[in-house]
Each structure stands twice: as structure tokens, then as C-alpha cells.
Amino acid sequence: MTLSGAILSLLALLVFLSAGSSAATLSARRDTILGSETFGDVANFSTFLLDRTSGMLFLGARDAILAVDTKKLNEKNPLKIIWDVSDDKRKSCEGKGKTEGDCRNYIRLLEFLGDGRIYVCGTYAFDPQCAFLNATTFTLEEVDGVVRMESGKGKCPFEPSQHYTAIMADGLLYTAATSNFLGTLFDISRATGPEQERIRTERSINWLSDPEFVSSAFIEQSAGNPTGDDDKIYFFFNEVAKEYDFYTKVKVPRVARVCKSDVGGMKTLQRRWTTFLKAQLVCEDKPSGQRYNVLTDVFTMQHIPGDPSSTHFYGLFTSQWEQVDLSAVCVFSLSDISKVLDGPFKELKKSCDNWINHEPIPSPRPGQCLNSALKAEGFESSLKLPDKVLTFVRDHPLMENSVTAASLLVRKGISYTKLAVNLKDGSEERRAAVLYLGTDRGELHQVAVVGQNVTLLQETPLFTSQEPVNNILLHKGHALVGSPLSLACVQAEGCALYRSCEVCARARGLGCVWSTKEEACKPTTEE
Ligand SMILES: *[C@@H]1O[C@H](CO)[C@@H](O)[C@H](O)[C@H]1NC(C)=O
Ligand SMILES: *[C@@H]1O[C@H](CO)[C@@H](O)[C@H](O)[C@H]1NC(C)=O
Ligand SMILES: *[C@@H]1O[C@H](CO)[C@@H](O)[C@H](O)[C@H]1NC(C)=O
């Protein structure tokens, strides 16, 4: 039984919900919550970047980058760099009809470059810019006394609150962002590196239709792979469905894949992805048939550490149609996604000819990553792909089949905004995991998933109810949780977390047992 196969029964859901309110506890002990008394007037935190070796956490905020030492959260004030826009720049932005609040520099990207520097991009008063941060000295690189900047167009959104995702893969930045001032152009692109290899999606509604970008992942499948398979970058987003002819705009959650060595086509798809393929994600509650069609967040993890093929994507969903808050978690495996991307293509052009007879699929298979076999056939680069293959992939970005998963967890009346997952040791059949879920009201919820059993462990209020959780990182047994105004570091592992007999009993599947002698929750191994 895999995690994705686990279904929360209705009965369990009822127990779960009634347990909810009583489980809310404000933990005091080792939890640290930093807010305005620490950060002063720095706010609008949106980006987290953790150096797992040093324990330094970098935070992107409005007009500022902070660094906090997670080992000494209470001791030292955070380090701070102000990177703001000049008054002139702000006025000219306001002159273009933008608000004073938005005409600032919202830091939306922090990524390690791999050479001891961090790439930093901000909205820079609707004129995105990027800079280089020396992580050792915690200073921005300067030229003649001014911050060394380069254009952030296509690397960072123009608008502070725009949906956006970016990921660094071997020192190159891959982004899914809006790329104009009006926010009307959407691109998934390789945004850095040699100019001629900065390729992007076709600007066609068949490729991207009013997308809301959610998340991205870099999956290294080339190392030690006998077939010489390429590394891949996955993007998760919602878009407006074009395959249905409804009056209302129907949102659909999608996964898209591009291959790392893609450099575009020679004539057709010049400087465009030749490997862009996308599929619909379906997160469905099997008993009720309810579908959750809006993706909110994705957490990527390997079920077998060190094995990229064991990658699973934990998706957080809600529904476009419900009046009440609703959240669901569905798990998609990389192998299920690969199967769909290797399957039939959807016909988007509904002409009489191909309505019945699907266009024959040319060879080599369109959208496929280059591997040793293809290279041996002379296709050593995407530039060598035949025109008919490229035309086909240009016209068929969407797959016929969907990637389907049953919901692992469903909650009514709660809006989850972020999730992170921690896997417990155990065999494949009795896999145990803890989900950490942040709400739009500043709470962190913990849910245990053991085999098919899903149990709410704790609901912990961390911030005020006006502060949605917008980041969760797990590090050394702790959860680093962020909101636009605050940062919390809470203990996240160990039976000692569960401080009542009742909560401890719910964590039984995680190997915890209540000791009446010690009045404490203990690992079963200590019994
Ligand atoms: C920035 O924070 C302020 C104060 O919390 C808030 O009013 C404003 O909407 C935020 N702006 C953005 C773009 O998030
Ligand atoms: C960071 O700054 C220090 C001190 O100026 C310098 O020695 C080091 O080379 C810089 N690191 C990078 C990656 O530029
Ligand atoms: C799930 O819960 C049931 C009832 O509490 C229990 O009998 C069963 O062993 C649990 N399954 C797992 C995999 O923990």
C-alpha cells in the first residue's frame, strides 16, 4: 500500500474534525516566534532560503534581505541588507498608475549560485532587477559603490503578489513568471546562462492559458542512469482549461516537464522548449466523487532518499466551486506522471480530419528527453530534431490522460496555504509520514499518515489570524515557519511533542506510547 493509495475514510474524518479544536495547544517551551519587535519595520517576507550546513536562513522581504542564524534565534538580531529603490524610481512607477505600496523592491527570489553567492531578485518598482549576495560577508556585490544589478525580466515578477516559481538547476535559473509590466505575458523559461540557450514557452494559449504558477522541482535523473536519461524540471500550476467549452473559466491543475539539455529547435521552435509537455492533475475524493481543482502548494520528496525515481509530489488543493474553505492533499508519484507524459497526446485542433483520426505521432517521439539511444541515432541536440517532430510538439503540448490520485486528507472549514512532509523510517508497506500544514490564519497543523491511517496530531497557533503561513522548511527536527510578518521555529519531531495521553495515543503509528509512570509521551523503543 502506497501513501498515494491511502484514503481517509469518512468515519476517520469525523473523528478527525471533532478532535480538531481540542488539539489546539499553544506550545511554549522550545518554540521561538520572532515578529516586529525583532524585525522592526522590515515586513512582507515572502522568500526563504536555508543554508543547511551553516543553519543560516535568508529571508526576502520588502526592500530588504535578512539573515537569521537558526541555531541562535533568540540571541542575535538578524543581519539586514537594505536594497530599495530611489525616490525618482518610485515616483515614475507611481506615475504609471501603480500604488505607492507596490512601487517598492519586493525580494521574490533567493537562490544559491553554487559559488558561495546567492542570486537575489526583486520587483524593483515594477522593473525587476537581480543582484549578487556574498553569503560569507552578507553583502551585495557593488560596482563603483552601487549595487551591481542585472535585468530581472523573466526571472522575477513585476508585481509583488504575482504567483511565481523558480528553481536553480546546476547553476542555471528556471522560472515560471509573468514577463511584462501589464502581467499579461506568461513564460516558463531558462532565465540565465548563455543568451542563445535562454529558451521559453511558445506564447500560445495551448501552451499556457492564464496560468497561476505554484511550484517547481529539479529532478536529477541522469546520474548513474544506464539509458543516459536527461535531468528534468517540473512545473506545477493552475490554468484556465481550454479543452472544455464552458461559459465559466474552469481552472485545472497541471504538471509540466522540460528537459535540462533542451536548447530549442533549429527552425521550428527556435529558442523555445522542444520538450514542453503538460498533463492535468486530478485530486479526487473517491467516495464522494468531489474533485479539488485548484492547486495551492507542492512539496517534493524522495520516498527513498538518494533515489530520484522515488520522487513523490505532495499537492495541496482546494476547490474553485465551494463556498466554504476546503483543503485536500493528494500525492502524485513521478512514475505516474512519466507514464502519462509517455502516453497519448490530446488533439487540441478540432478539425474534421483529426477529430476521428489522430495525427500520426512522428519519430523520434515528440517531447521526449534526449538519451543515449537518440544521440546514437544522430540527435545529439534538440537543434537536430526534424521539423515534423517539432511542429507536432508545438501543436500538442497537452497529454490525453490525467495523473490521478485519491485524496489522502480532506478538511472542511480550513484553508491550508503551505505544506511540508517528513518521512519516518519504515518499510514501503508501513510507511509513516508527518504532514506539516500551514493555514491562512497563522496556524501549523501536524497530521500523521501511517499506511492508510490519517490522524490529526496537533493544531498550533503561531501567528495572529491575519497572517497566512507562506513558508515551511524542515530542518534538524524543527519546522521553520514564516508569514509576511513573522518567523517561527518550532520543535517538529519526537514523541515528547505530544504532551497529553490523548495526543500521544494518536501518534501511536509514529512509534509513540504514553508512559503513565513518567506522565510523558515516549518512543516505543524505550519501553
Ligand atoms: C505589505 O505589507 C503591508 C503591511 O502588512 C500590507 O498592507 C501590504 O498589502 C503588503 N504588500 C504586499 C504586496 O504584500
Ligand atoms: C565574498 O567576500 C569575500 C571578502 O570580500 C571574498 O574574499 C570572497 O571571495 C567573496 N566570495 C565570493 C563568492 O565572491
Ligand atoms: C490503522 O488503525 C487501525 C485501527 O486503529 C489499526 O488496527 C491498524 O493497525 C492501523 N494501521 C496501521 C498501518 O497503522
mmCIF file of C-alpha atoms and ligand atoms in Angstrom, residues 115-117 133-139 141, ligand 2:
data_model
loop_
_atom_site.group_PDB
_atom_site.id
_atom_site.type_symbol
_atom_site.label_atom_id
_atom_site.label_comp_id
_atom_site.label_asym_id
_atom_site.label_seq_id
_atom_site.Cartn_x
_atom_site.Cartn_y
_atom_site.Cartn_z
ATOM 1 C CA ASP A 115 29.916 29.515 -5.845
ATOM 2 C CA GLY A 116 29.324 30.986 -2.404
ATOM 3 C CA ARG A 117 26.973 33.606 -3.759
ATOM 4 C CA LEU A 133 24.852 38.416 -2.493
ATOM 5 C CA ASN A 134 28.136 37.221 -0.988
ATOM 6 C CA ALA A 135 26.854 34.684 1.548
ATOM 7 C CA THR A 136 30.034 34.782 3.638
ATOM 8 C CA THR A 137 30.225 38.514 4.128
ATOM 9 C CA PHE A 138 26.471 39.041 3.690
ATOM 10 C CA THR A 139 26.930 41.980 1.345
ATOM 11 C CA GLU A 141 28.250 42.940 -4.810
HETATM 12 C C1 LIG B 2 32.970 37.211 -0.540
HETATM 13 O O1 LIG B 2 33.675 38.305 0.006
HETATM 14 C C2 LIG B 2 34.974 37.963 0.495
HETATM 15 C C3 LIG B 2 35.549 39.212 1.169
HETATM 16 O O2 LIG B 2 35.479 40.318 0.316
HETATM 17 C C4 LIG B 2 35.843 37.492 -0.663
HETATM 18 O O3 LIG B 2 37.112 37.112 -0.182
HETATM 19 C C5 LIG B 2 35.158 36.285 -1.309
HETATM 20 O O4 LIG B 2 35.895 35.884 -2.448
HETATM 21 C C6 LIG B 2 33.740 36.656 -1.718
HETATM 22 N N1 LIG B 2 33.076 35.445 -2.212
HETATM 23 C C7 LIG B 2 32.563 35.374 -3.443
HETATM 24 C C8 LIG B 2 31.932 34.091 -3.823
HETATM 25 O O5 LIG B 2 32.591 36.312 -4.238
#
